[in-house]
Amino acid sequence: MIVAGVFVTVILLGVFSKRSALEILDWKPTRSAEAEAEAEVDDIEQMVEAQNALRRRRGKPERSLEDIESEWRES
């Protein structure tokens, strides 16, 4: 019975608290949205360069990001 009372009390405190869960936990993202976007652009550039390195070894012409995007849009 005591455990149920404590459980209900904790739930009610959470429901009626004016602070958000993020404030209570003091949670902050590890990286900003700008840093995530920069990392994504760097990843894409690295992938295109890796593909072009393979294409050079096979004797095929290199492709630019624009070529890949236009092919993707056409499909």
Coordinates of C-alpha atoms in Angstrom, one line a residue:
M1 CA 0.0 0.0 0.0
I2 CA 2.8 2.4 0.8
V3 CA 4.6 1.6 -2.5
A4 CA 1.4 2.4 -4.4
G5 CA 1.1 5.7 -2.5
V6 CA 4.6 6.7 -3.3
F7 CA 4.1 5.7 -7.0
V8 CA 0.9 7.8 -7.2
T9 CA 2.6 10.8 -5.5
V10 CA 5.5 10.7 -7.9
I11 CA 3.2 10.5 -10.9
L12 CA 1.1 13.4 -9.7
L13 CA 4.2 15.5 -9.1
G14 CA 5.3 14.8 -12.6
V15 CA 1.9 15.6 -14.1
F16 CA 1.5 18.9 -12.2
S17 CA 5.1 20.1 -12.4
K18 CA 5.6 23.4 -14.3
R19 CA 9.1 22.3 -15.3
S20 CA 9.7 20.2 -18.4
A21 CA 11.4 16.9 -18.3
L22 CA 14.3 18.4 -20.2
E23 CA 14.7 21.1 -17.5
I24 CA 14.6 18.5 -14.7
L25 CA 17.1 16.2 -16.4
D26 CA 19.2 19.3 -17.5
W27 CA 19.5 17.7 -20.9
K28 CA 21.2 19.5 -23.7
P29 CA 22.0 18.2 -27.1
T30 CA 25.7 17.2 -27.6
R31 CA 25.9 19.0 -30.9
S32 CA 24.1 21.9 -32.4
A33 CA 22.0 21.6 -35.6
E34 CA 24.6 23.6 -37.5
A35 CA 27.3 21.1 -36.5
E36 CA 25.1 18.2 -37.5
A37 CA 24.5 19.8 -40.9
E38 CA 28.2 20.4 -41.4
A39 CA 29.0 16.8 -40.6
E40 CA 26.3 15.6 -43.1
V41 CA 27.9 17.7 -45.9
D42 CA 31.3 16.4 -45.0
D43 CA 30.0 12.8 -45.1
I44 CA 28.5 13.3 -48.5
E45 CA 31.7 14.9 -49.9
Q46 CA 33.7 11.9 -48.5
M47 CA 31.3 9.4 -50.1
V48 CA 31.4 11.1 -53.5
E49 CA 35.2 11.2 -53.3
A50 CA 35.4 7.5 -52.4
Q51 CA 33.1 6.6 -55.3
N52 CA 35.3 8.7 -57.7
A53 CA 38.4 6.9 -56.4
L54 CA 36.8 3.6 -57.3
R55 CA 35.7 4.9 -60.7
R56 CA 39.3 6.2 -61.4
R57 CA 40.7 2.7 -60.6
R58 CA 38.2 1.1 -63.1
G59 CA 38.9 3.7 -65.8
K60 CA 35.5 5.3 -65.6
P61 CA 34.9 9.1 -65.6
E62 CA 34.4 10.8 -62.3
R63 CA 31.0 12.0 -61.2
S64 CA 30.1 15.3 -59.5
L65 CA 27.5 15.7 -56.8
E66 CA 25.3 17.4 -59.3
D67 CA 25.5 14.4 -61.6
I68 CA 24.5 12.1 -58.8
E69 CA 21.6 14.4 -57.7
S70 CA 20.2 14.7 -61.2
E71 CA 20.4 10.9 -61.7
W72 CA 18.6 10.4 -58.4
R73 CA 15.9 12.9 -59.3
E74 CA 15.3 11.1 -62.6
S75 CA 14.7 7.7 -61.0

